[in-house]
């Protein structure tokens, strides 16, 4: 079956550095992707989204890149802060419902 | 607070008991979704509503699970004869018509003993 997945289960980054979280997807028909941040004991929090007709989208301190050729999605966080420590999920919109990967734990060290 | 709310936040129940969870979506959102999340995994889709109509159910939603959204506003998810395998975080999300982005509530953590 087709799926969305993440390459790295845990990412350790020093405070102030940039973080890059990667995600691979296999459904070439997917036209919309979302990144969520989930802190312990909380629901996923919407960070940024991108449609398949775009290669890049920027938000506040975050950038999402989409490479449709290799079916790859990434989330870049600039100047990572302690508050960025969380699990990050990419999700693929599939006929109105979201299909999530397993997530990447980001740990920010001082 | 105008976000998605869920009640209760935590529920501990004994195996075989019935439980019911409630979700209040963002007020202007007509789509409402239920997901289940187990430790270390991403949320898995269970079912969704557009207004009061339940449009899709996942095969994960066994006949012990039922969801309703009678007036197109809040929704309930009931699990009958709970099993230990039902222990998970149950998440609710909502979105506006024609919009893809879904906003999640804080979840209800169910523990079946």
PDB file of C-alpha atoms in Angstrom, chain B:
ATOM      1  CA  UNK B   1     -10.808  29.558  23.612  1.00  0.00           C
ATOM      2  CA  UNK B   2     -12.124  28.952  20.100  1.00  0.00           C
ATOM      3  CA  UNK B   3     -10.136  25.804  19.335  1.00  0.00           C
ATOM      4  CA  UNK B   4     -11.283  22.202  19.242  1.00  0.00           C
ATOM      5  CA  UNK B   5     -12.149  20.876  22.680  1.00  0.00           C
ATOM      6  CA  UNK B   6     -12.481  17.317  23.897  1.00  0.00           C
ATOM      7  CA  UNK B   7     -13.917  15.817  27.044  1.00  0.00           C
ATOM      8  CA  UNK B   8     -12.809  14.050  29.125  1.00  0.00           C
ATOM      9  CA  UNK B   9      -9.050  14.487  28.803  1.00  0.00           C
ATOM     10  CA  UNK B  10      -8.366  11.207  30.539  1.00  0.00           C
ATOM     11  CA  UNK B  11     -10.485   8.109  31.053  1.00  0.00           C
ATOM     12  CA  UNK B  12      -9.591   4.947  32.915  1.00  0.00           C
ATOM     13  CA  UNK B  13     -12.027   2.099  32.550  1.00  0.00           C
ATOM     14  CA  UNK B  14     -12.182  -1.602  33.165  1.00  0.00           C
ATOM     15  CA  UNK B  15     -12.287  -4.054  30.321  1.00  0.00           C
ATOM     16  CA  UNK B  16     -15.825  -4.691  29.163  1.00  0.00           C
ATOM     17  CA  UNK B  17     -17.180  -1.289  30.137  1.00  0.00           C
ATOM     18  CA  UNK B  18     -18.582   1.253  27.688  1.00  0.00           C
ATOM     19  CA  UNK B  19     -17.063   4.710  27.311  1.00  0.00           C
ATOM     20  CA  UNK B  20     -18.159   7.841  25.471  1.00  0.00           C
ATOM     21  CA  UNK B  21     -16.036  10.788  24.423  1.00  0.00           C
ATOM     22  CA  UNK B  22     -17.147  14.203  23.268  1.00  0.00           C
ATOM     23  CA  UNK B  23     -15.642  16.604  20.744  1.00  0.00           C
ATOM     24  CA  UNK B  24     -16.609  20.218  20.154  1.00  0.00           C
ATOM     25  CA  UNK B  25     -15.130  21.479  16.885  1.00  0.00           C
ATOM     26  CA  UNK B  26     -14.249  25.036  15.918  1.00  0.00           C
ATOM     27  CA  UNK B  27     -17.644  26.651  15.586  1.00  0.00           C
ATOM     28  CA  UNK B  28     -17.619  27.492  11.896  1.00  0.00           C
ATOM     29  CA  UNK B  29     -16.107  24.171  10.809  1.00  0.00           C
ATOM     30  CA  UNK B  30     -18.518  21.729   9.229  1.00  0.00           C
ATOM     31  CA  UNK B  31     -16.089  18.804   8.931  1.00  0.00           C
ATOM     32  CA  UNK B  32     -15.186  16.772  11.983  1.00  0.00           C
ATOM     33  CA  UNK B  33     -12.720  13.886  12.178  1.00  0.00           C
ATOM     34  CA  UNK B  34     -11.821  11.231  14.709  1.00  0.00           C
ATOM     35  CA  UNK B  35      -8.349   9.707  14.877  1.00  0.00           C
ATOM     36  CA  UNK B  36      -6.681   7.227  17.191  1.00  0.00           C
ATOM     37  CA  UNK B  37      -3.045   7.475  18.233  1.00  0.00           C
ATOM     38  CA  UNK B  38      -0.958   4.890  20.041  1.00  0.00           C
ATOM     39  CA  UNK B  39       2.379   5.577  21.680  1.00  0.00           C
ATOM     40  CA  UNK B  40       5.132   6.403  19.221  1.00  0.00           C
ATOM     41  CA  UNK B  41       2.846   6.352  16.212  1.00  0.00           C
ATOM     42  CA  UNK B  42       1.124   8.949  14.120  1.00  0.00           C
ATOM     43  CA  UNK B  43      -2.638   9.372  14.376  1.00  0.00           C
ATOM     44  CA  UNK B  44      -4.764   6.899  12.403  1.00  0.00           C
ATOM     45  CA  UNK B  45      -7.998   7.961  10.762  1.00  0.00           C
ATOM     46  CA  UNK B  46     -11.181   6.478  12.190  1.00  0.00           C
ATOM     47  CA  UNK B  47     -14.121   8.379  10.718  1.00  0.00           C
ATOM     48  CA  UNK B  48     -15.327  11.776   9.594  1.00  0.00           C
ATOM     49  CA  UNK B  49     -18.476  13.835   9.324  1.00  0.00           C
ATOM     50  CA  UNK B  50     -19.582  16.612   7.078  1.00  0.00           C
ATOM     51  CA  UNK B  51     -22.245  18.378   9.087  1.00  0.00           C
ATOM     52  CA  UNK B  52     -24.330  15.541  10.569  1.00  0.00           C
ATOM     53  CA  UNK B  53     -23.536  13.009   7.852  1.00  0.00           C
ATOM     54  CA  UNK B  54     -20.918  10.362   8.575  1.00  0.00           C
ATOM     55  CA  UNK B  55     -19.151  10.082   5.235  1.00  0.00           C
ATOM     56  CA  UNK B  56     -16.430   7.546   5.816  1.00  0.00           C
ATOM     57  CA  UNK B  57     -15.366   4.946   8.355  1.00  0.00           C
ATOM     58  CA  UNK B  58     -12.029   3.224   8.544  1.00  0.00           C
ATOM     59  CA  UNK B  59     -11.785  -0.540   8.793  1.00  0.00           C
ATOM     60  CA  UNK B  60     -10.155   0.209  12.167  1.00  0.00           C
ATOM     61  CA  UNK B  61     -13.602   1.184  13.391  1.00  0.00           C
ATOM     62  CA  UNK B  62     -14.981  -2.144  14.548  1.00  0.00           C
ATOM     63  CA  UNK B  63     -18.652  -2.676  15.324  1.00  0.00           C
ATOM     64  CA  UNK B  64     -17.893  -1.839  18.958  1.00  0.00           C
ATOM     65  CA  UNK B  65     -17.210   1.744  17.912  1.00  0.00           C
ATOM     66  CA  UNK B  66     -19.913   4.213  16.992  1.00  0.00           C
ATOM     67  CA  UNK B  67     -19.729   7.923  16.290  1.00  0.00           C
ATOM     68  CA  UNK B  68     -22.482  10.471  16.007  1.00  0.00           C
ATOM     69  CA  UNK B  69     -22.856  14.120  15.206  1.00  0.00           C
ATOM     70  CA  UNK B  70     -26.601  14.595  15.572  1.00  0.00           C
ATOM     71  CA  UNK B  71     -26.903  18.332  15.020  1.00  0.00           C
ATOM     72  CA  UNK B  72     -23.816  18.918  12.961  1.00  0.00           C
ATOM     73  CA  UNK B  73     -22.014  20.550  15.864  1.00  0.00           C
ATOM     74  CA  UNK B  74     -20.443  18.422  18.602  1.00  0.00           C
ATOM     75  CA  UNK B  75     -19.692  14.734  18.090  1.00  0.00           C
ATOM     76  CA  UNK B  76     -19.511  11.706  20.353  1.00  0.00           C
ATOM     77  CA  UNK B  77     -17.444   8.562  19.981  1.00  0.00           C
ATOM     78  CA  UNK B  78     -18.627   5.532  21.929  1.00  0.00           C
ATOM     79  CA  UNK B  79     -16.688   2.339  22.493  1.00  0.00           C
ATOM     80  CA  UNK B  80     -18.672  -0.603  23.743  1.00  0.00           C
ATOM     81  CA  UNK B  81     -17.203  -3.566  25.628  1.00  0.00           C
ATOM     82  CA  UNK B  82     -13.783  -1.987  25.805  1.00  0.00           C
ATOM     83  CA  UNK B  83     -10.701  -4.131  25.335  1.00  0.00           C
ATOM     84  CA  UNK B  84      -7.130  -3.483  26.440  1.00  0.00           C
ATOM     85  CA  UNK B  85      -6.194  -2.910  22.821  1.00  0.00           C
ATOM     86  CA  UNK B  86      -8.486   0.115  22.794  1.00  0.00           C
ATOM     87  CA  UNK B  87      -6.066   1.954  25.071  1.00  0.00           C
ATOM     88  CA  UNK B  88      -4.899   4.949  23.052  1.00  0.00           C
ATOM     89  CA  UNK B  89      -5.249   8.683  22.577  1.00  0.00           C
ATOM     90  CA  UNK B  90      -8.455   9.558  20.734  1.00  0.00           C
ATOM     91  CA  UNK B  91      -8.091  12.767  18.778  1.00  0.00           C
ATOM     92  CA  UNK B  92     -10.711  14.949  17.205  1.00  0.00           C
ATOM     93  CA  UNK B  93     -10.024  17.454  14.444  1.00  0.00           C
ATOM     94  CA  UNK B  94     -12.129  19.871  12.437  1.00  0.00           C
ATOM     95  CA  UNK B  95     -11.834  21.765   9.188  1.00  0.00           C
ATOM     96  CA  UNK B  96     -13.840  24.191   7.147  1.00  0.00           C
ATOM     97  CA  UNK B  97     -15.659  23.178   3.990  1.00  0.00           C
ATOM     98  CA  UNK B  98     -13.284  23.067   1.057  1.00  0.00           C
ATOM     99  CA  UNK B  99     -10.233  23.501   3.281  1.00  0.00           C
ATOM    100  CA  UNK B 100      -7.686  20.778   3.803  1.00  0.00           C
ATOM    101  CA  UNK B 101      -6.019  21.925   6.999  1.00  0.00           C
ATOM    102  CA  UNK B 102      -7.334  20.154  10.056  1.00  0.00           C
ATOM    103  CA  UNK B 103      -7.060  21.520  13.571  1.00  0.00           C
ATOM    104  CA  UNK B 104      -6.801  19.051  16.397  1.00  0.00           C
ATOM    105  CA  UNK B 105      -8.120  19.029  19.921  1.00  0.00           C
ATOM    106  CA  UNK B 106      -6.047  17.985  22.953  1.00  0.00           C
ATOM    107  CA  UNK B 107      -7.271  14.396  22.781  1.00  0.00           C
ATOM    108  CA  UNK B 108      -8.815  11.956  25.228  1.00  0.00           C
ATOM    109  CA  UNK B 109      -6.396   9.423  26.657  1.00  0.00           C
ATOM    110  CA  UNK B 110      -8.142   6.113  27.287  1.00  0.00           C
ATOM    111  CA  UNK B 111      -6.643   3.449  29.509  1.00  0.00           C
ATOM    112  CA  UNK B 112      -8.395   0.097  29.678  1.00  0.00           C
ATOM    113  CA  UNK B 113      -7.360  -2.020  32.650  1.00  0.00           C
TER     114      UNK B 113
END
